[in-house]
Each structure stands twice: as structure tokens, then as C-alpha cells.
Short mmCIF file of C-alpha atoms in Angstrom, two decimals:
data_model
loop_
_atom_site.label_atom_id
_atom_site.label_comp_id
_atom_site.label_asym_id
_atom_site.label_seq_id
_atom_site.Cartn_x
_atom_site.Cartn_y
_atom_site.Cartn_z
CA UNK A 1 -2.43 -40.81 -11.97
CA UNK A 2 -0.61 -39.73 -8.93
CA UNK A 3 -3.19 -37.67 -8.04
CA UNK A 4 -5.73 -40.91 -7.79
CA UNK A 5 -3.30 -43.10 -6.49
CA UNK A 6 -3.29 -40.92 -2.95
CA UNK A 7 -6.59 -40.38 -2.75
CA UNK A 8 -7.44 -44.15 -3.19
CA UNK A 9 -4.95 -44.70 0.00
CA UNK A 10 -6.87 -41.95 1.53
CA UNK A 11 -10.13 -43.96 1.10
CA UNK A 12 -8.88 -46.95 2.25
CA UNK A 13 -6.90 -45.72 5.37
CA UNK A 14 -10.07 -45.77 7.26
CA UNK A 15 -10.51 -49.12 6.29
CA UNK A 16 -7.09 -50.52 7.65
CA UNK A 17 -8.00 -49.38 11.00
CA UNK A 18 -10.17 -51.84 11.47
CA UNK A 19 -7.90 -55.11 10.44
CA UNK A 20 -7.73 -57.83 13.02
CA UNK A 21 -3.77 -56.99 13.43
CA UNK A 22 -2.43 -57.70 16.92
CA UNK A 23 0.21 -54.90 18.28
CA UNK A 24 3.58 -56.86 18.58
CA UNK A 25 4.84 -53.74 20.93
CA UNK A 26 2.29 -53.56 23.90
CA UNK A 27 1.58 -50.30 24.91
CA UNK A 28 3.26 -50.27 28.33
CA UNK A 29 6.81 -51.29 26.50
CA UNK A 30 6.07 -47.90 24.47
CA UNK A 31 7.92 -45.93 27.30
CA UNK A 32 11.18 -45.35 25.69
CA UNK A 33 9.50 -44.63 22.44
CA UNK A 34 7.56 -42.00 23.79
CA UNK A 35 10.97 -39.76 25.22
CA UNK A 36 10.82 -36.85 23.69
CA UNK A 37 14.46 -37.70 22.34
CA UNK A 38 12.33 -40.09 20.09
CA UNK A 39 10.63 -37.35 18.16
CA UNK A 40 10.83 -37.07 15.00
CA UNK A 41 10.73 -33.55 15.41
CA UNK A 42 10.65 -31.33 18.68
CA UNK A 43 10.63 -28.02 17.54
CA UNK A 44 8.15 -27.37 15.16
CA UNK A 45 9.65 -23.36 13.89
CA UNK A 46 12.89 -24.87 14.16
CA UNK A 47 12.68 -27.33 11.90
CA UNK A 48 10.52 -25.46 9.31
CA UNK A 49 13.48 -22.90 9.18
CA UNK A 50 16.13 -25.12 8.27
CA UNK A 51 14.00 -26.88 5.96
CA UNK A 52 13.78 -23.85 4.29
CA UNK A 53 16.97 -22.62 4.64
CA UNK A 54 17.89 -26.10 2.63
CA UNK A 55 14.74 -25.17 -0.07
CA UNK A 56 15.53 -21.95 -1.06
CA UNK A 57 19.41 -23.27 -2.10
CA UNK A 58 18.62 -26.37 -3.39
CA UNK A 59 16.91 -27.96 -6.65
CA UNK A 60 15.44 -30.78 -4.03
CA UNK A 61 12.19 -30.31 -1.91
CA UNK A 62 9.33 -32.06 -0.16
CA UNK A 63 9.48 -35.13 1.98
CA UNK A 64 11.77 -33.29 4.28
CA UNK A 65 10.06 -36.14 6.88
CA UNK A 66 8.40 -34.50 9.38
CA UNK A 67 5.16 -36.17 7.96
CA UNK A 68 3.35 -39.14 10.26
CA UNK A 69 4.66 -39.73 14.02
CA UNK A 70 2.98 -42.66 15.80
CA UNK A 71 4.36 -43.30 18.61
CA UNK A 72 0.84 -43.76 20.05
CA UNK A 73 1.94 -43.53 23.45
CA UNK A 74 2.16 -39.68 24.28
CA UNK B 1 20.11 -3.89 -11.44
CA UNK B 2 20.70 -7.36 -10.99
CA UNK B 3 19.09 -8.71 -7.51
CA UNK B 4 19.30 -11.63 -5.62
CA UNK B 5 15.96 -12.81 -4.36
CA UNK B 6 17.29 -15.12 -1.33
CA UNK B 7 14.48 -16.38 0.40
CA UNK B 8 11.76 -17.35 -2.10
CA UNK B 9 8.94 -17.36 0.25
CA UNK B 10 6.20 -20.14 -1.65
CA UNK B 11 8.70 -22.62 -0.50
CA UNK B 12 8.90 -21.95 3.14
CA UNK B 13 4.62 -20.88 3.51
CA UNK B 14 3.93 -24.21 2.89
CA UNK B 15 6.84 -25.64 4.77
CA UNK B 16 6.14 -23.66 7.85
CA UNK B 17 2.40 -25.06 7.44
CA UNK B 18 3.19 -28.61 6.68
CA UNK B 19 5.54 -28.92 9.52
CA UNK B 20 3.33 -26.92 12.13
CA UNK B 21 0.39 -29.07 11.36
CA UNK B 22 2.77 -32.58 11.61
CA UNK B 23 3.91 -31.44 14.72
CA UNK B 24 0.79 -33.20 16.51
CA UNK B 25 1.17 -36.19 14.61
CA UNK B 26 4.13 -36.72 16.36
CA UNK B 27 2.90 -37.03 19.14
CA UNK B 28 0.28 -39.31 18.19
CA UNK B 29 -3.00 -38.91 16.11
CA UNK B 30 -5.23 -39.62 19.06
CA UNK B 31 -3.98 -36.89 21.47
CA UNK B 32 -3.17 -33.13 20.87
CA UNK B 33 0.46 -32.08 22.25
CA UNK B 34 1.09 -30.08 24.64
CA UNK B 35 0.18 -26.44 24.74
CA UNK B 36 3.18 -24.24 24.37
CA UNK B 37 4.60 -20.68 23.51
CA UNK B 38 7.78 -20.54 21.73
CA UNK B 39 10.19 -17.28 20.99
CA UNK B 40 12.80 -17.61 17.93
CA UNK B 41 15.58 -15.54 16.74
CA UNK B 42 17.86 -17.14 13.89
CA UNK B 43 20.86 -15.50 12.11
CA UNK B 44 21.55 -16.52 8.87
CA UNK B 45 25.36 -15.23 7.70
CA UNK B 46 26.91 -16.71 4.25
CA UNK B 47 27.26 -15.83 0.33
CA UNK B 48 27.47 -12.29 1.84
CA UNK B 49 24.05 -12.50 3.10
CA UNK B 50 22.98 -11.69 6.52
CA UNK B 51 19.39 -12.81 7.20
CA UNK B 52 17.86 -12.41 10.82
CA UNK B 53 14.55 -14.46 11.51
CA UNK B 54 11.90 -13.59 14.24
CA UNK B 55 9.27 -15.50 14.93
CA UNK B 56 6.32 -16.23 17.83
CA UNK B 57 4.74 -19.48 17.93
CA UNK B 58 1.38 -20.23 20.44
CA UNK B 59 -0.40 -23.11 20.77
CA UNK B 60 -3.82 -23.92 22.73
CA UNK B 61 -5.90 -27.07 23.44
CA UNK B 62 -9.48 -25.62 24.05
CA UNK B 63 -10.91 -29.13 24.55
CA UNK B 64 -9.40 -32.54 24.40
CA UNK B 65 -10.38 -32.74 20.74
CA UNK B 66 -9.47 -28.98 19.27
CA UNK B 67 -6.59 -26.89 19.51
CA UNK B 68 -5.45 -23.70 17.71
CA UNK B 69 -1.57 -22.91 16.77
CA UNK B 70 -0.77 -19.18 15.48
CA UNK B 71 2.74 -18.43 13.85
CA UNK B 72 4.10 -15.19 13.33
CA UNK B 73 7.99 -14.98 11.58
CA UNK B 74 9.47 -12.06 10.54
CA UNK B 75 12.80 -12.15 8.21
CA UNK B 76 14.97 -9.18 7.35
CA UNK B 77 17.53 -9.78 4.63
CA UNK B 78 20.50 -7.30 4.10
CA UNK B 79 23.59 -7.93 1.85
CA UNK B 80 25.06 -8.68 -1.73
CA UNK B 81 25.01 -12.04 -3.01
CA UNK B 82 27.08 -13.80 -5.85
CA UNK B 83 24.15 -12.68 -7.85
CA UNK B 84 24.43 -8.62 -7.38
CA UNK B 85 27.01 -7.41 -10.11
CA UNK B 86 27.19 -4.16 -9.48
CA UNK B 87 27.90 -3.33 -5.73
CA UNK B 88 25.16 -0.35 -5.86
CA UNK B 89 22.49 -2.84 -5.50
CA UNK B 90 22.55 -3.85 -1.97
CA UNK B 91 19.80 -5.45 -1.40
CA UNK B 92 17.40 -4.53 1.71
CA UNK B 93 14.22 -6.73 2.44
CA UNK B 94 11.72 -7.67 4.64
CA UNK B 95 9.11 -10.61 4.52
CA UNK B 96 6.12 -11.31 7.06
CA UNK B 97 4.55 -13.95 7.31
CA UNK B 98 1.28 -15.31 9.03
CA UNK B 99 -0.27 -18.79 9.90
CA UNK B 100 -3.46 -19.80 11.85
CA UNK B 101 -3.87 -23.56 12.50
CA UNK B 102 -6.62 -25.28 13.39
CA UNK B 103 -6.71 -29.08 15.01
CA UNK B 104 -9.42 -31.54 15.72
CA UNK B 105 -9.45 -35.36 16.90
CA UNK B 106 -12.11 -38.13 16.43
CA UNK B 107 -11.51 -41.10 17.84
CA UNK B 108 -8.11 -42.21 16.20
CA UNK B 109 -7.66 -39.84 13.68
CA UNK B 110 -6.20 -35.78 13.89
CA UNK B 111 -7.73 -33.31 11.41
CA UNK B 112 -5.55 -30.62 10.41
CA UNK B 113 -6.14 -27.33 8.52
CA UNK B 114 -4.14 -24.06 8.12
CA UNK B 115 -4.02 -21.02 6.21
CA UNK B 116 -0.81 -19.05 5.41
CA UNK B 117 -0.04 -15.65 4.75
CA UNK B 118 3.51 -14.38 3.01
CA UNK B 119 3.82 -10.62 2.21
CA UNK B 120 6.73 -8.51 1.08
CA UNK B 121 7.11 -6.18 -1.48
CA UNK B 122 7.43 -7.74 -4.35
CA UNK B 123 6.09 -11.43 -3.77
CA UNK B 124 2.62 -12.10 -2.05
CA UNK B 125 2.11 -15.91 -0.92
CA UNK B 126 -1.28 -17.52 0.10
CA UNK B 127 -0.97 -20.93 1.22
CA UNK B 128 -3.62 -23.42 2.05
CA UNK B 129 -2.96 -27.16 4.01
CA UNK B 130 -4.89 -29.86 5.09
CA UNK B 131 -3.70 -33.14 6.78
CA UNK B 132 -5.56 -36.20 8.31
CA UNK B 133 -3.19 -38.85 10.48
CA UNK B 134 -4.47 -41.98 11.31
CA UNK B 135 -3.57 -44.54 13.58
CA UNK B 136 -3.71 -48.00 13.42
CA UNK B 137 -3.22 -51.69 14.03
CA UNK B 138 -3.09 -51.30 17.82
CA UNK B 139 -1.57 -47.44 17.50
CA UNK B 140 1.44 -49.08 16.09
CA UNK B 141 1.34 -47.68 12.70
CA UNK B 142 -0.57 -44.04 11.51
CA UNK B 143 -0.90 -42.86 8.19
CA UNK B 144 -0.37 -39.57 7.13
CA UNK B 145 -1.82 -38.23 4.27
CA UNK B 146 -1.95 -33.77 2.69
CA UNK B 147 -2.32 -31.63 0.81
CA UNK B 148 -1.25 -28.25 0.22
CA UNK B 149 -2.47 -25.13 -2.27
CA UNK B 150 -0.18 -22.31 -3.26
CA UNK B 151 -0.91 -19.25 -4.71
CA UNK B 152 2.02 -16.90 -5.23
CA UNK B 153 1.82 -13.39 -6.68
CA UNK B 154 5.37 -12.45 -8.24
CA UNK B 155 7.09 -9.43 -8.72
CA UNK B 156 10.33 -7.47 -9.36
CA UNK B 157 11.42 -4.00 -7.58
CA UNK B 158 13.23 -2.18 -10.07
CA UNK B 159 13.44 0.72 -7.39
CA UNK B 160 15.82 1.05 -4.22
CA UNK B 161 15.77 -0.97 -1.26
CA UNK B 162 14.57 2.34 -0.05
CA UNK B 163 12.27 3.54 -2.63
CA UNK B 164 10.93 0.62 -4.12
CA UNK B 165 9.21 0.54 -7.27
CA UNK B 166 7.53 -3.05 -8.10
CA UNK B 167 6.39 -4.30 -11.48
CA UNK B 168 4.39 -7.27 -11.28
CA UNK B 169 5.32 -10.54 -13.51
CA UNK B 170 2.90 -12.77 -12.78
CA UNK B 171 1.32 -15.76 -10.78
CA UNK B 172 2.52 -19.19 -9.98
CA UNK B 173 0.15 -21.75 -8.12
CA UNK B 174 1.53 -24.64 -6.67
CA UNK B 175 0.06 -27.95 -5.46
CA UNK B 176 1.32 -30.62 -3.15
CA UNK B 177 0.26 -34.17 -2.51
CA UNK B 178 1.89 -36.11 0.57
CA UNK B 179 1.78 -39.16 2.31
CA UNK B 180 3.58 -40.52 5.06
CA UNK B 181 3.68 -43.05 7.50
CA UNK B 182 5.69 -44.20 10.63
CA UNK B 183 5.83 -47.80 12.27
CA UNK B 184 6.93 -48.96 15.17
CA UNK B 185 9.21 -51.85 14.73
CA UNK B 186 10.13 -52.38 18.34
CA UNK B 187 10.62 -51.32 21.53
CA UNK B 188 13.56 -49.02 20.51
CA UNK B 189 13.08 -48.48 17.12
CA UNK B 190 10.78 -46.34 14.67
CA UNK B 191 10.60 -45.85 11.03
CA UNK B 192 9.04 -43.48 8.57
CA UNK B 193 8.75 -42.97 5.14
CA UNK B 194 7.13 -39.69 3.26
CA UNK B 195 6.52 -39.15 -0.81
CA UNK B 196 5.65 -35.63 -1.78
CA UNK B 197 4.75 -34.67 -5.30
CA UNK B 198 4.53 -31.20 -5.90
CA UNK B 199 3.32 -29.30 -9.46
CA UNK B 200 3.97 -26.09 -10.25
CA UNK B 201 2.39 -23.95 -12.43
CA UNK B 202 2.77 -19.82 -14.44
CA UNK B 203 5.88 -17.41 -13.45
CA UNK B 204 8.57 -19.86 -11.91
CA UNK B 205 11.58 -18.39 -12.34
CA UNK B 206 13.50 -15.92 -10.21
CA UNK B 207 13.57 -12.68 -11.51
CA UNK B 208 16.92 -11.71 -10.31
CA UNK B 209 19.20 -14.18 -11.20
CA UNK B 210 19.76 -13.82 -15.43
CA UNK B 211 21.32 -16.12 -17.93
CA UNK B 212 24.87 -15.02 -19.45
CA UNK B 213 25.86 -15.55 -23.29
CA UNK B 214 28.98 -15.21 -25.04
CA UNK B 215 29.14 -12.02 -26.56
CA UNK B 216 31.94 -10.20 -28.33
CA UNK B 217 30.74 -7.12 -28.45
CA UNK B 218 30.75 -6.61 -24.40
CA UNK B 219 33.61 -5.66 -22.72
CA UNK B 220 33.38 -8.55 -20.53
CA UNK B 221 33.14 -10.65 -23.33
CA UNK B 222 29.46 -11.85 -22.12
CA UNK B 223 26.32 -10.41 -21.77
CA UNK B 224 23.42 -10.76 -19.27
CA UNK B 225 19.50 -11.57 -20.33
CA UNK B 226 16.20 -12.70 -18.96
CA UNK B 227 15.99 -16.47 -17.90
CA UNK B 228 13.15 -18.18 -19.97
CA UNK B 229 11.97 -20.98 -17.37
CA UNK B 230 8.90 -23.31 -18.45
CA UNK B 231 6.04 -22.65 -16.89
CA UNK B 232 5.18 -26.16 -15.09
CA UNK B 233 7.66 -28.46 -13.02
CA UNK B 234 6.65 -31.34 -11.48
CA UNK B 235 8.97 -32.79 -8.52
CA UNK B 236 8.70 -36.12 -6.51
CA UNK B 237 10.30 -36.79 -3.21
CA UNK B 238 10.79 -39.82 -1.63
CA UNK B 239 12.11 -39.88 2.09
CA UNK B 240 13.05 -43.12 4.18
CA UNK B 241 14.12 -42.61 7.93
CA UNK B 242 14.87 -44.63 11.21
CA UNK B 243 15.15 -43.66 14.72
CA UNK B 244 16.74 -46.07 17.68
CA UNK B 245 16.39 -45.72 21.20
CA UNK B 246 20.62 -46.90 22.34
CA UNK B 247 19.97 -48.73 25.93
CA UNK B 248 21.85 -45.97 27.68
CA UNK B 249 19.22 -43.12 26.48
CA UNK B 250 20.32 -41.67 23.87
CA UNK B 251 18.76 -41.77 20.41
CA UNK B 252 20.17 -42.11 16.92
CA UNK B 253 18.43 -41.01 13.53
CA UNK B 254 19.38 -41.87 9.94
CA UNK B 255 17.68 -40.46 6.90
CA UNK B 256 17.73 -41.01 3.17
CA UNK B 257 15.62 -38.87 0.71
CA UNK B 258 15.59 -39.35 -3.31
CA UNK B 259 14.05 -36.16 -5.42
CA UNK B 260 13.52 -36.00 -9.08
CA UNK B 261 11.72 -33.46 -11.24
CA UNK B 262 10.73 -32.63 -14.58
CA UNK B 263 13.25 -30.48 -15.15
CA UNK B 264 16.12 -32.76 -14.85
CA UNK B 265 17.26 -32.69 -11.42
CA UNK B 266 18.23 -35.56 -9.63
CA UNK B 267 18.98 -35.12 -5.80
CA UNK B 268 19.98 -37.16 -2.37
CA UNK B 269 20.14 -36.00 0.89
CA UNK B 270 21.22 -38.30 3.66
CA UNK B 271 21.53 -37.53 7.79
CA UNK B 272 22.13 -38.33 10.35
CA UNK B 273 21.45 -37.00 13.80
CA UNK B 274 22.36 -37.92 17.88
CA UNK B 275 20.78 -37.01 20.76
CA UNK B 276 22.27 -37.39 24.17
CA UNK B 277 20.60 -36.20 27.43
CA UNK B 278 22.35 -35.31 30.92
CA UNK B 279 20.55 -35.65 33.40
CA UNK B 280 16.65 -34.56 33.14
CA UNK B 281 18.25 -30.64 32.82
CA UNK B 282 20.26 -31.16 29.23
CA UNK B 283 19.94 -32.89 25.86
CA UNK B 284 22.90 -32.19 23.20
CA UNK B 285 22.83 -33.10 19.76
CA UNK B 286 25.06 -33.57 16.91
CA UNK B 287 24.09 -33.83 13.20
CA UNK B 288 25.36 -34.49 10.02
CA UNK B 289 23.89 -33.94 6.55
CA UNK B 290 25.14 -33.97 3.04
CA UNK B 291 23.35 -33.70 -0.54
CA UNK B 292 24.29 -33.46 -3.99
CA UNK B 293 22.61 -33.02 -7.49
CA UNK B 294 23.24 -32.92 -11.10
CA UNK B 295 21.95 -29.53 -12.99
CA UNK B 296 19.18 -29.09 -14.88
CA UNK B 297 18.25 -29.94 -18.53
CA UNK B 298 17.89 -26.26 -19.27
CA UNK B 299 20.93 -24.85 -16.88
CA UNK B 300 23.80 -23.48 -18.12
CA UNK B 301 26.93 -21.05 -16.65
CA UNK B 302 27.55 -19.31 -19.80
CA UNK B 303 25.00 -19.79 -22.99
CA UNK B 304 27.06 -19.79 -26.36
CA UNK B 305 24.71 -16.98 -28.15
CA UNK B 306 21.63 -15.16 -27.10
CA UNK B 307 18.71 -17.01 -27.40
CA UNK B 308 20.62 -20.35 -27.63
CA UNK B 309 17.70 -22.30 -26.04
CA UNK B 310 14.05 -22.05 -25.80
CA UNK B 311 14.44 -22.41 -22.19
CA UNK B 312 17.43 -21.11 -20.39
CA UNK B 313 17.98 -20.95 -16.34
CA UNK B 314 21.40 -19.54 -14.91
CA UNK B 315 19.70 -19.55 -10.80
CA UNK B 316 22.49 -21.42 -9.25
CA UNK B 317 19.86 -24.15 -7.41
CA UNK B 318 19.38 -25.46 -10.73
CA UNK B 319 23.60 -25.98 -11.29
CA UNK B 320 25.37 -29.13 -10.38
CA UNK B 321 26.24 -28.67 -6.51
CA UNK B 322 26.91 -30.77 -2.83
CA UNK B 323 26.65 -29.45 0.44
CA UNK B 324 27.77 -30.42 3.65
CA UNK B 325 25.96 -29.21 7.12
CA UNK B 326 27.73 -29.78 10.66
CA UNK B 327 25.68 -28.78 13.44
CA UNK B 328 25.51 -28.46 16.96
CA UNK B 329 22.67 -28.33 19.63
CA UNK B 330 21.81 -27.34 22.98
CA UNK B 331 18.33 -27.55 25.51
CA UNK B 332 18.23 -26.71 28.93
CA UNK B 333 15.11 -27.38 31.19
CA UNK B 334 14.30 -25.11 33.76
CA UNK B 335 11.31 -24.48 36.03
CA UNK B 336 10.62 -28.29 36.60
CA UNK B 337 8.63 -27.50 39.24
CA UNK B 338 6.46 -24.97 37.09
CA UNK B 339 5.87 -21.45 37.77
CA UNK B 340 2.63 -19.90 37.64
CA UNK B 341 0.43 -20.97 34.92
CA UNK B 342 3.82 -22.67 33.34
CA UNK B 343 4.39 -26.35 33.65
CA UNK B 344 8.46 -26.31 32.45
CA UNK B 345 10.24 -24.30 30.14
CA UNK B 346 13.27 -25.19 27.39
CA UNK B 347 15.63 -22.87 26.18
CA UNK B 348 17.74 -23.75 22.91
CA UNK B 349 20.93 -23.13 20.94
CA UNK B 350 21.34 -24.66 17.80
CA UNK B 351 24.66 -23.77 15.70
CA UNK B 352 24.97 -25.14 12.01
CA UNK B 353 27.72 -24.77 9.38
CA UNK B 354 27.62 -26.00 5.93
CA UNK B 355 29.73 -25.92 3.11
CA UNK B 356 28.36 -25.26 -0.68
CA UNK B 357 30.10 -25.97 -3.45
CA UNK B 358 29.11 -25.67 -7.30
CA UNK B 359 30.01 -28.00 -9.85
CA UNK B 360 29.38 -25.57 -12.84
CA UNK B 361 28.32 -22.78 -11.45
CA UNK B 362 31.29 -19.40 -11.72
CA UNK B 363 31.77 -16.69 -9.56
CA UNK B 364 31.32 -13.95 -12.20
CA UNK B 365 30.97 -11.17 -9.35
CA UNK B 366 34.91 -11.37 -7.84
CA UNK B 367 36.41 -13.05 -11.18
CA UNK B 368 36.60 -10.69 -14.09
CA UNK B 369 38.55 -10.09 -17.69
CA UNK B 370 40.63 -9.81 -18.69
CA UNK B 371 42.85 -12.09 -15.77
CA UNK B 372 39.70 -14.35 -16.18
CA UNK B 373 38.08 -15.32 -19.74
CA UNK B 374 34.50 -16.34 -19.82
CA UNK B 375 33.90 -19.79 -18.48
CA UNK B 376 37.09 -19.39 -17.08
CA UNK B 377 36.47 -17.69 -13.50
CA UNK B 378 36.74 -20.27 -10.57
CA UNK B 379 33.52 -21.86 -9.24
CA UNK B 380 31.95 -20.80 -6.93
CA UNK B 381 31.45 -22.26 -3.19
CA UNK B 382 30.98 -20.26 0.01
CA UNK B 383 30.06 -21.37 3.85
CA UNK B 384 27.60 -20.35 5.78
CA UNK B 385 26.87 -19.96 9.42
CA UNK B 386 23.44 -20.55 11.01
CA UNK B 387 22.90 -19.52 14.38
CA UNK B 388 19.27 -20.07 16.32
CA UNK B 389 17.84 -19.50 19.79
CA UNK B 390 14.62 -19.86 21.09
CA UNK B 391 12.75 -20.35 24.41
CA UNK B 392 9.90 -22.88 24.65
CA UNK B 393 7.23 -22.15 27.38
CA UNK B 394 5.11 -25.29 28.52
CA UNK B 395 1.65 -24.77 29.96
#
């Protein structure tokens, strides 16, 4: 069931992209969004090691957040 | 002999992949990031572990729309944890681990696809990722969505760390589903939100953590066995976060994550991180983090006969616990006027403590009869120090 659910959003996501939605944040006010303070993560090996550090002592996993980004403003 | 296996390495081939291949998302699903080298060196020192991690990262755009990423990390584990009754068994490791990463754009949306290799004596990983990340409604919103194959060969060395002699238990396979996305909301502030599902599948347990009965015909007045896991596990995660840009630039994170599983376990994790530059030359950071859990449906510190269950788990990540991280972080810029074929360079020190404690989980190792009874010994909690550094070439 899961399994459908996602790929179903995966179909669609495509789709979205071409909705008539106006960006309420211009582009050029995406300035302070795209500091690199603003990542969501910097350091990719960095991150992935204390991740696991957390995964290999805990029950918990997954959706540790480093998923998406979208800034769009590099 | 009674082992500890520290570092089970399924978990951290696919989180090495998932997180190398997000990395570009970050920056946003129409653009590759920045090509960059990167050399690590963590120390991991806590439960009377020592654990030393060494790893080379290198990135390169060969067009606008394709870039490769190789990772190399090497971990060395030395020590006696909680786990390793008798004090003969010091236990001597080393895991390798490979990953080649391949990245292409069209138009709005990043392809992603990498293959991971995990090899040490006794447990051979194979891990398989692909991602997509799309963005939308005016590059205000992308949509992340994964997937991720496992394929884990497990064994146990019943030798020395020195001569090692490995039996083979059996396989595991694991698969994971994720999706994620992050919004802008405004100028200064972004949000995200991932859910994982993961399912598991063959030899899941750890082979050298064992269950403990009550037994009165041992000494100790308990005796050690086998843990009987089941073979499938199911787990879903569920992470919300926000980020805000503070007028004076600085940058504050909050995170909450929710995890349940078919075995019982109930979880939350919340953080929360700062980020304060100095100048163009520094940014420091602070973070918090704390997490707790109830046990397992099949866990238990002391079983009251052999064979009590038809499953029956003792590892101590499946026993009631919290934790509670403090850390500390450093990055200096230097060569901002580029040096060669470098643009800038970042060098990084990153210092973490946390604080485990176990709800029903007993130190059976330092407690003993007859001053301590079965079920009697003290629980167990330890800290642990976590110390990183790494240098970050730009070009």
C-alpha cells in the first residue's frame, strides 16, 4: 500500500510542475536563503557519519532529513 | 566469545548514499553544486570503544548537466564494549567502504544514482540508490522522492581479531522508500518534511549481543543464549524541520522526527541547531539533540527460563533508552582569493558529546554476584566523545 502510495506521488510530481502557481518569494529576495548557513546540510560525509553514529545505537532510523533542498536560488 | 559488533555497516551504506546523493538537492534540483574534494578524520571514544574514521570524498561536474561523486571511508574499531564478557575478547576490526555517484539534470529535475560497497570480514554490504528532485511552482517548492536496495551478507568470526575464522549466518536485504520535500515559506524561512519506510528482510539480528535467562544452575545465576529475532521489520519515519534566516545573519534550525516499527519501538528525536558567522572567515555552531524510546515487544534484560519466547532480543538498541548530544562546531575559510586550480578552501572542527542512558538495560560486564543478584546490577549509561576534522577543497 505504501509502496503504491509513493510511486503514485512519483507519477504525479511531474505533473505539479506545471500548475499555474505564482512564486510568492521572487527570486531576487532568495539571497539570504541561498547562504550557505541556510543549508540544510553542508557537509555531505559529515553528516552521513553522525547519522550513523545515531543508527547503529538507536532503535530509530530513516528520515534523518537531509532529503529535498529547494532553495532554487544557488 | 561474546563480541560486540559496533558499527553495523547496512545502516550507514545506505546512509552514506542517501545523504551523498541529497547533497545536490540542496542546492537546488536545477543546478549541480559545486565541485569539491573533502579529507575526514573522526574519532569515536565511548562504551570503551575507540573507533577512528577516514574517509576521501571528490566531486566533478563534467558538463552543466552530469557530475560524478566518489567516496572512500575507512573505519578501524578497537576496544571492549558492555557487550564483551570476558576481557580476552578484545575486539579488533576494520570496515571499507566504497561509493560511486552518478548525477544528471533535465530541465528542473536532478537524477541521482549510486552504488555502494561495504566489506569487512565478517559482513559484506551492497547497496543500491536512486533519487529524482523536482522543483516546482516557481522553484519554490521540490519534491524529493528514493529509493534504496540493500543486500547484506552476515557473518560471525569465531576466531581472533588476529586470526579470524568467519562462519557465515546468512543474508538480510533491505528496502527503502523516501520522500521529501522542502518549501520556501519566505524570505527567511524554509521547511522540510521527509517519510522513510524501510523493510527488512532474512538474518537481522546481531550476532554478538545474546539473550540472558535465569538459570540456577550457573554460577552467575544466569546463562547466555542465541537471540531469536524475526526475520522481517518494517520501520516508518516521519521527519518535520524549519530553518530561519535571524536579520543579523545567523540561522536557526529546529527538527522533530517520529519513528515506529513493527517490532514495537516507538522513537522521537528533536534538534536543534545555530549557526553564527564572523566575518566572511568563520561560522560557529552550536547544537542540541535529544531522543528517547520505549523497548521492543520482544526485548528483555534477563529472560525468566530458556526459551521463554519465540522471539527474544537482548541488543541494547532495542531496550528502553534517551540520549542527549551537545556539540560544538568550527569552519574557517581560507584562500579567498583561490590558489591554483582552487577557488576557496574550508577547514572544520566539529566536537560532540552525548550522554546514553538505558532504561532496562544492566551492566552485566562490571556488576557481578554475588554483591549483585540477577536483574539487580545497575543500568547501564556511558558518554561518549565524538571528535571530527576535515578540510574541504573548492574548485
Amino acid at each position: 500500500m505504501r509502496k503504491r502510495l509513493l510511486l503514485s506521488i512519483l507519477a504525479a510530481a511531474p505533473l505539479l510542475g506545471a500548475c499555474g502557481i505564482q512564486p510568492w518569494v521572487k527570486p531576487y529576495e532568495r539571497d539570504r536563503l541561498a547562504d550557505p548557513i541556510m543549508s540544510w546540510q553542508r557537509d555531505a560525509i559529515s553528516g552521513a557519519y553522525l547519522d550513523h553514529v545515531y543508527d547503529s545505537r538507536e532503535g530509530a532510523r530513516g528520515a534523518t532529513g537531509t532529503a529535498g533542498g529547494g532553495c532554487g536560488c544557488n | 566469545m561474546v563480541r560486540s559488533r559496533p558499527t553495523p555497516p547496512r545502516r550507514l551504506a545506505r546512509r552514506f548514499a542517501t545523504v551523498a546523493l541529497m547533497l545536490a538537492g540542496i542546492a537546488a534540483a536545477a543546478v549541480l553544486p559545486d565541485d569539491r574534494a573533502d579529507m575526514f578524520y573522526s574519532d569515536y571514544k565511548g562504551g570503551g570503544m575507540d573507533i577512528t574514521g577516514e574517509s576521501v570524498l571528490v566531486r566533478k561536474k563534467f558538463s552543466e548537466q552530469f557530475a560524478v561523486e566518489a567516496n572512500y571511508f575507512v573505519d578501524k574499531v578497537s576496544g571492549a564494549s558492555v557487550d564483551v564478557l570476558s576481557n580476552a575478547s578484545v575486539i579488533r576490526d576494520e570496515r571499507k567502504q566504497k561509493t560511486l555517484s552518478v548525477e544528471y539534470i533535465h530541465d528542473k529535475t536532478l537524477y541521482n544514482v549510486s552504488y555502494t560497497n561495504s566489506t569487512e570480514r565478517d559482513y559484506i554490504s551492497n547497496t543500491t540508490h536512486f533519487s529524482l528532485s523536482q522543483d516546482m511552482f516557481g522553484d519554490l517548492t521540490t519534491v524529493t522522492l528514493g529509493f534504496t536496495d540493500t543486500r547484506d551478507k552476515v557473518g560471525e568470526n569465531n576466531g581472533t581479531a588476529f586470526r579470524p575464522v568467519v562462519s557465515w549466518l546468512g543474508h538480510a536485504t533491505s528496502r527503502s522508500y523516501e520522500a521529501g520535500i522542502s518549501q520556501i515559506l519566505t524570505k527567511n524561512l524554509i521547511a522540510g518534511a521527509t517519510l522513510e519506510v524501510i523493510t527488512d528482510q532474512g538474518y537481522l539480528a546481531n550476532p554478538y549481543r545474546s539473550i540472558r535467562y535465569l538459570d540456577p544452575t550457573s554460577a552467575l545465576g544466569y546463562s547466555l543464549a542465541s537471540q531469536i529475532y524475526p526475520n522481517t521489520h518494517t520501520s516508518t519515519a516521519l521527519e518535520g524541520r524549519v530553518k530561519y534566516y535571524l536579520p543579523f545573519r545567523a540561522a536557526a534550525t529546529a527538527s522533530y522526527r517520529y519513528y515506529s516499527d513493527t517490532w514495537g519501538i516507538r522513537a522521537n528525536t528533536m534538534e536543534l541547531d545555530y549557526a553564527q558567522p564572523i566575518s566572511n572567515l568563520w561560522i560557529l555552531e552550536g547544537r542540541f539533540r535529544y531522543y528517547d524510546q520505549n523497548q521492543a515487544s520482544f526485548y528483555s534484560d534477563l529472560f525468566p527460563f530458556a526459551n521463554a519466547q519465540n522471539f527474544m532480543g537482548r541488543d541494547r538498541n532495542l531496550a528502553a533508552s534517551t540520549n542527549d548530544t551537545i556539540g560544538v562546531k568550527a569552519t574557517y575559510a581560507f584562500l579567498p582569493d583561490g590558489w591554483k586550480v582552487f577557488k576557496r578552501g574550508t577547514v572544520t572542527a566539529d566536537y560532540s558529546h552525548i550522554e546514553f542512558k538505558y532504561k532496562d538495560f544492566r551492566d552485566i560486564k562490571d556488576y557481578r554476584p554475588p554483591t549483585y543478584l540477577p536483574g539487580a546490577e545497575p543500568l547501564y549509561s556511558y558518554g561518549a566523545n565524538i571528535y571530527q576534522l576535515y578540510v574541504s577543497m573548492f574548485y
